Tab-separated table of C-alpha atoms in Angstrom:
chain	number	residue	atom	x	y	z
J	1	MET	CA	-0.009	0.002	0.001
J	2	ALA	CA	1.507	3.312	-1.134
J	3	GLU	CA	1.914	6.197	1.281
J	4	PRO	CA	-0.581	9.021	0.764
J	5	SER	CA	0.603	11.706	-1.667
J	6	LYS	CA	0.698	15.413	-0.965
J	7	ARG	CA	-2.686	15.828	-2.592
J	8	ASP	CA	-4.054	12.822	-0.691
J	9	LEU	CA	-3.039	14.509	2.548
J	10	ALA	CA	-4.698	17.759	1.489
J	11	VAL	CA	-7.922	15.871	0.750
J	12	LEU	CA	-7.798	14.092	4.103
J	13	ARG	CA	-7.121	17.310	6.003
J	14	ASP	CA	-10.102	19.027	4.396
J	15	VAL	CA	-12.412	16.107	5.109
J	16	GLY	CA	-11.157	16.145	8.693
J	17	ARG	CA	-11.741	19.876	9.074
J	18	LEU	CA	-15.171	19.793	7.463
J	19	GLY	CA	-16.391	16.554	9.003
J	20	HIS	CA	-18.099	15.421	5.796
J	21	ALA	CA	-17.722	16.351	2.128
J	22	SER	CA	-19.232	15.116	-1.096
J	23	ALA	CA	-17.189	13.755	-3.998
J	24	ASP	CA	-18.203	16.773	-6.074
J	25	GLN	CA	-17.055	19.199	-3.368
J	26	LEU	CA	-13.704	17.438	-3.020
J	27	ARG	CA	-13.258	17.486	-6.797
J	28	ARG	CA	-13.791	21.260	-6.811
J	29	LEU	CA	-11.417	21.729	-3.904
J	30	HIS	CA	-8.515	19.555	-5.069
J	31	PHE	CA	-8.825	18.566	-8.746
J	32	ALA	CA	-8.704	21.799	-10.734
J	33	GLU	CA	-6.394	20.790	-13.579
J	34	GLY	CA	-7.407	19.453	-16.974
J	35	SER	CA	-10.768	18.926	-18.620
J	36	GLU	CA	-14.040	18.475	-16.730
J	37	VAL	CA	-14.151	14.774	-17.598
J	38	GLY	CA	-10.507	14.320	-16.587
J	39	ARG	CA	-11.041	16.058	-13.250
J	40	ARG	CA	-14.010	13.872	-12.425
J	41	ARG	CA	-12.184	10.673	-13.327
J	42	ARG	CA	-9.096	11.572	-11.280
J	43	ALA	CA	-11.186	12.575	-8.284
J	44	GLN	CA	-13.219	9.380	-8.493
J	45	ALA	CA	-10.064	7.239	-8.699
J	46	VAL	CA	-8.331	8.971	-5.778
J	47	LEU	CA	-11.407	8.877	-3.537
J	48	ARG	CA	-11.981	5.211	-4.322
J	49	ARG	CA	-8.368	4.355	-3.483
J	50	LEU	CA	-8.385	6.335	-0.234
J	51	SER	CA	-11.616	4.589	0.762
J	52	GLU	CA	-10.283	1.125	-0.076
J	53	ASP	CA	-7.144	1.860	1.948
J	54	GLY	CA	-9.174	2.914	4.981
J	55	TYR	CA	-8.225	6.590	4.943
J	56	LEU	CA	-11.716	7.677	3.925
J	57	HIS	CA	-15.094	6.186	4.795
J	58	ARG	CA	-17.891	6.466	2.246
J	59	LEU	CA	-21.358	6.880	3.710
J	60	PRO	CA	-24.046	4.518	2.448
J	61	ARG	CA	-26.159	7.350	1.000
J	62	ARG	CA	-25.645	9.919	-1.711
J	63	VAL	CA	-26.333	13.637	-2.002
J	64	GLY	CA	-29.149	14.065	-4.510
J	65	GLY	CA	-30.256	10.435	-4.433
J	66	SER	CA	-29.187	7.431	-6.486
J	67	GLY	CA	-29.310	9.405	-9.733
J	68	SER	CA	-26.430	11.603	-8.675
J	69	GLY	CA	-23.819	8.920	-9.404
J	70	SER	CA	-20.391	8.913	-7.816
J	71	ALA	CA	-20.353	12.730	-7.546
J	72	GLY	CA	-23.022	12.417	-4.853
J	73	PHE	CA	-21.048	10.091	-2.603
J	74	VAL	CA	-20.380	11.546	0.850
J	75	TYR	CA	-17.126	10.932	2.740
J	76	CYS	CA	-15.783	11.269	6.241
J	77	LEU	CA	-12.398	10.209	7.593
J	78	GLY	CA	-11.802	6.490	8.017
J	79	TYR	CA	-9.887	5.107	10.979
J	80	ARG	CA	-6.525	5.322	9.208
J	81	GLY	CA	-7.262	8.825	7.983
J	82	GLN	CA	-8.096	9.945	11.511
J	83	ARG	CA	-4.852	8.504	12.851
J	84	LEU	CA	-2.939	10.330	10.148
J	85	VAL	CA	-4.401	13.861	10.404
J	86	PHE	CA	-5.935	14.129	13.889
J	87	PRO	CA	-2.599	14.811	15.681
J	88	ALA	CA	-2.188	18.053	13.729
J	89	LEU	CA	-5.863	19.022	13.397
J	90	PHE	CA	-7.272	17.966	16.766
J	91	PRO	CA	-4.495	17.170	19.275
J	92	GLY	CA	-5.662	14.658	21.835
J	93	ARG	CA	-8.658	13.403	19.857
J	94	ARG	CA	-8.642	9.640	19.499
J	95	ALA	CA	-9.264	7.845	16.222
J	96	ARG	CA	-12.448	5.781	16.114
J	97	THR	CA	-14.181	3.503	13.684
J	98	PRO	CA	-16.635	5.705	11.714
J	99	GLU	CA	-20.206	5.421	12.906
J	100	GLU	CA	-23.484	6.276	11.225
J	101	VAL	CA	-24.627	9.809	12.081
J	102	GLY	CA	-27.903	11.614	11.532
J	103	THR	CA	-28.879	13.149	8.200
J	104	SER	CA	-29.281	16.584	9.806
J	105	PHE	CA	-25.686	16.563	11.063
J	106	VAL	CA	-24.343	15.420	7.701
J	107	GLY	CA	-26.464	17.967	5.866
J	108	HIS	CA	-25.081	20.783	7.994
J	109	SER	CA	-21.492	19.622	7.354
J	110	LEU	CA	-22.141	19.495	3.611
J	111	ALA	CA	-23.650	22.999	3.648
J	112	VAL	CA	-20.490	24.355	5.256
J	113	ALA	CA	-18.352	22.369	2.792
J	114	GLU	CA	-20.322	23.796	-0.135
J	115	LEU	CA	-19.610	27.347	1.023
J	116	VAL	CA	-15.911	26.523	1.479
J	117	ALA	CA	-15.712	24.974	-2.006
J	118	ALA	CA	-17.324	28.082	-3.550
J	119	LEU	CA	-14.842	30.380	-1.790
J	120	VAL	CA	-11.832	28.283	-2.819
J	121	GLU	CA	-13.037	28.350	-6.427
J	122	ALA	CA	-13.416	32.147	-6.219
J	123	GLU	CA	-9.835	32.533	-5.036
J	124	ARG	CA	-8.651	30.246	-7.827
J	125	GLU	CA	-10.490	32.489	-10.266
J	126	GLU	CA	-8.740	35.514	-8.688
J	127	ARG	CA	-11.980	37.047	-7.434
J	128	CYS	CA	-10.268	37.420	-4.048
J	129	SER	CA	-6.866	36.863	-2.471
J	130	GLY	CA	-5.205	36.111	0.852
J	131	MET	CA	-8.064	33.921	1.971
J	132	ALA	CA	-7.960	32.258	5.380
J	133	LEU	CA	-10.744	29.890	6.451
J	134	GLU	CA	-11.286	28.738	10.017
J	135	THR	CA	-13.497	25.690	10.464
J	136	GLU	CA	-14.738	24.324	13.761
J	137	PRO	CA	-13.296	24.348	16.394
J	138	SER	CA	-10.603	26.799	15.201
J	139	CYS	CA	-13.250	29.487	14.590
J	140	TRP	CA	-14.651	29.211	18.133
J	141	ARG	CA	-13.944	32.033	20.558
J	142	ASP	CA	-13.678	31.625	24.332
J	143	TYR	CA	-14.312	34.744	26.381
J	144	LEU	CA	-15.546	35.977	29.750
J	145	GLY	CA	-19.174	37.005	29.846
J	146	LEU	CA	-21.297	38.639	32.515
J	147	HIS	CA	-19.813	38.411	36.007
J	148	GLY	CA	-16.721	36.674	34.623
J	149	ALA	CA	-18.572	33.554	33.478
J	150	LYS	CA	-16.649	31.472	30.942
J	151	ARG	CA	-18.406	31.548	27.583
J	152	SER	CA	-17.718	30.104	24.136
J	153	LEU	CA	-18.971	31.602	20.886
J	154	ARG	CA	-19.195	28.880	18.254
J	155	PRO	CA	-19.619	30.006	14.649
J	156	ASP	CA	-19.637	27.404	11.886
J	157	LEU	CA	-16.932	29.151	9.872
J	158	GLY	CA	-14.545	32.091	10.018
J	159	VAL	CA	-13.555	33.852	6.786
J	160	ARG	CA	-10.877	36.404	6.014
J	161	LEU	CA	-10.120	37.525	2.461
J	162	SER	CA	-9.132	40.544	0.424
J	163	VAL	CA	-11.108	41.969	-2.485
J	164	GLY	CA	-9.718	44.914	-4.406
J	165	GLY	CA	-7.319	45.712	-1.601
J	166	GLN	CA	-10.068	45.714	1.033
J	167	GLN	CA	-9.971	43.093	3.769
J	168	LEU	CA	-13.293	41.429	4.574
J	169	VAL	CA	-13.772	39.481	7.800
J	170	TRP	CA	-16.758	37.274	8.601
J	171	PHE	CA	-18.225	34.818	11.036
J	172	VAL	CA	-20.675	32.443	9.344
J	173	GLU	CA	-23.708	30.664	10.781
J	174	VAL	CA	-25.046	27.959	8.462
J	175	ASP	CA	-28.745	27.659	9.258
J	176	ARG	CA	-30.642	24.639	7.976
J	177	GLY	CA	-34.052	25.875	9.090
J	178	THR	CA	-34.192	23.446	12.004
J	179	GLU	CA	-33.464	25.785	14.941
J	180	GLY	CA	-36.178	27.736	16.714
J	181	LEU	CA	-36.191	31.516	16.477
J	182	ARG	CA	-35.602	31.794	20.224
J	183	ARG	CA	-32.282	30.035	19.727
J	184	ILE	CA	-31.407	32.283	16.799
J	185	ARG	CA	-32.175	35.318	18.937
J	186	ALA	CA	-29.971	33.968	21.735
J	187	LYS	CA	-27.095	33.367	19.342
J	188	GLY	CA	-27.422	36.917	18.051
J	189	ARG	CA	-27.266	38.215	21.620
J	190	GLN	CA	-24.143	36.166	22.220
J	191	TYR	CA	-22.408	37.789	19.254
J	192	LEU	CA	-23.256	41.173	20.751
J	193	GLU	CA	-21.927	40.035	24.109
J	194	TYR	CA	-18.673	38.945	22.497
J	195	TRP	CA	-18.468	42.228	20.572
J	196	ARG	CA	-18.680	44.140	23.850
J	197	THR	CA	-15.584	42.396	25.202
J	198	GLY	CA	-13.406	43.994	22.505
J	199	GLN	CA	-11.434	40.767	22.309
J	200	GLU	CA	-11.792	40.223	18.574
J	201	GLN	CA	-11.227	43.898	17.794
J	202	GLN	CA	-7.871	43.794	19.540
J	203	GLN	CA	-6.763	41.080	17.148
J	204	LEU	CA	-8.152	42.806	14.041
J	205	GLY	CA	-7.127	46.414	14.506
J	206	GLY	CA	-10.446	47.593	15.866
J	207	VAL	CA	-12.602	45.687	13.370
J	208	PHE	CA	-15.264	43.183	14.406
J	209	PRO	CA	-16.304	40.592	11.793
J	210	LYS	CA	-19.716	40.842	10.208
J	211	VAL	CA	-21.933	37.843	10.847
J	212	LEU	CA	-23.630	36.033	7.984
J	213	TRP	CA	-26.545	33.677	8.523
J	214	SER	CA	-26.729	31.450	5.442
J	215	VAL	CA	-30.251	30.036	5.156
J	216	PRO	CA	-31.995	27.544	2.817
J	217	ASP	CA	-34.707	29.767	1.300
J	218	ARG	CA	-36.362	33.207	1.219
J	219	ARG	CA	-38.996	32.316	3.767
J	220	ARG	CA	-36.378	31.428	6.335
J	221	LYS	CA	-34.430	34.536	5.386
J	222	GLU	CA	-37.395	36.781	6.198
J	223	LEU	CA	-37.931	35.045	9.527
J	224	LEU	CA	-34.324	35.541	10.573
J	225	LEU	CA	-34.257	39.142	9.376
J	226	ARG	CA	-37.261	39.963	11.559
J	227	THR	CA	-35.830	38.058	14.519
J	228	LEU	CA	-32.390	39.625	14.371
J	229	ALA	CA	-33.865	43.103	13.861
J	230	GLU	CA	-35.277	42.849	17.397
J	231	LEU	CA	-31.757	42.892	18.873
J	232	PRO	CA	-30.139	46.105	20.125
J	233	PRO	CA	-27.431	48.006	18.239
J	234	PRO	CA	-25.119	47.345	16.554
J	235	GLY	CA	-27.014	44.205	15.528
J	236	SER	CA	-28.487	45.833	12.421
J	237	GLU	CA	-24.972	46.647	11.190
J	238	MET	CA	-23.380	43.382	12.315
J	239	PHE	CA	-25.814	40.762	10.993
J	240	GLU	CA	-26.549	39.759	7.394
J	241	VAL	CA	-28.909	37.036	6.201
J	242	ARG	CA	-28.703	35.459	2.727
J	243	THR	CA	-29.874	32.264	1.130
J	244	ALA	CA	-27.257	29.626	0.412
J	245	LYS	CA	-27.130	30.647	-3.260
J	246	GLY	CA	-26.164	34.217	-2.418
J	247	SER	CA	-23.935	33.557	0.575
J	248	ALA	CA	-20.591	33.105	-1.150
J	249	SER	CA	-21.135	36.255	-3.237
J	250	LEU	CA	-21.829	38.324	-0.131
J	251	LEU	CA	-18.700	37.019	1.587
J	252	LEU	CA	-16.782	38.103	-1.517
J	253	GLY	CA	-18.204	41.610	-1.240
J	254	ASP	CA	-20.555	41.309	-4.253
J	255	GLU	CA	-23.788	42.648	-2.780
J	256	MET	CA	-25.623	42.793	-6.101
J	257	GLU	CA	-24.859	39.168	-7.037
J	258	ALA	CA	-25.699	38.061	-3.501
J	259	ASN	CA	-29.154	39.644	-3.756
J	260	GLU	CA	-29.746	38.265	-7.261
J	261	GLY	CA	-28.930	34.795	-5.996
J	262	THR	CA	-31.456	35.232	-3.235
J	263	GLU	CA	-34.217	36.366	-5.555
J	264	GLY	CA	-33.858	33.215	-7.615
J	265	ASP	CA	-34.772	30.907	-4.748
J	266	GLU	CA	-38.171	29.445	-4.174
J	267	ALA	CA	-40.146	30.669	-1.188
């Protein structure tokens, strides 16, 4: 059995950071050279080999159903893959035999992975530069809340990039429409609580990241807009809500394209 190549390791690290990723997402992230057909074939061959060698574990279901073919296969790290990349990614975490997890959890992981893939493609197309992505738990922020209580703010993704010489900084909440509005409101309050500490601003030269809620459709968007509008200042300036189709464009500073993507979604 051959040792994993440099690209193999990059694939495994991304699957480890994201938790789950589809074959199509991994192709877009790591197989950019050559024709479309060639990219798909190479990605399929590499993912099959890594699965057969125990570095990846392929879930028994596909994204998009059985008609999606191999592009719809979903992967997580296999036992050997965990042993290989966990020491660097998650020191102290033990490797375990992959277990079946709920569809909601997998769906959330894939939604984050889709956003990451879109941003990586944008940087490859030179629509942005200097991009740094923080996945969980690297994007989490520990801080002291009211009366010195230990608190932890847990976004789904942290994004830093430069567009036209301007640096854009974001926290991202990927919303799948499953959380109650009370919980959304509480999370918004927590961002405001963290903002008041000044902790992030000290690291970013006085700037606090904007917060994007990426939602599945326009109906959910309107619900979150109304809910977050109830929060005190500077919530109206801090929070943005977009559908999944417009989220990457907003993160890249393209407000017009972000709104057009939203309008195209079904209610």
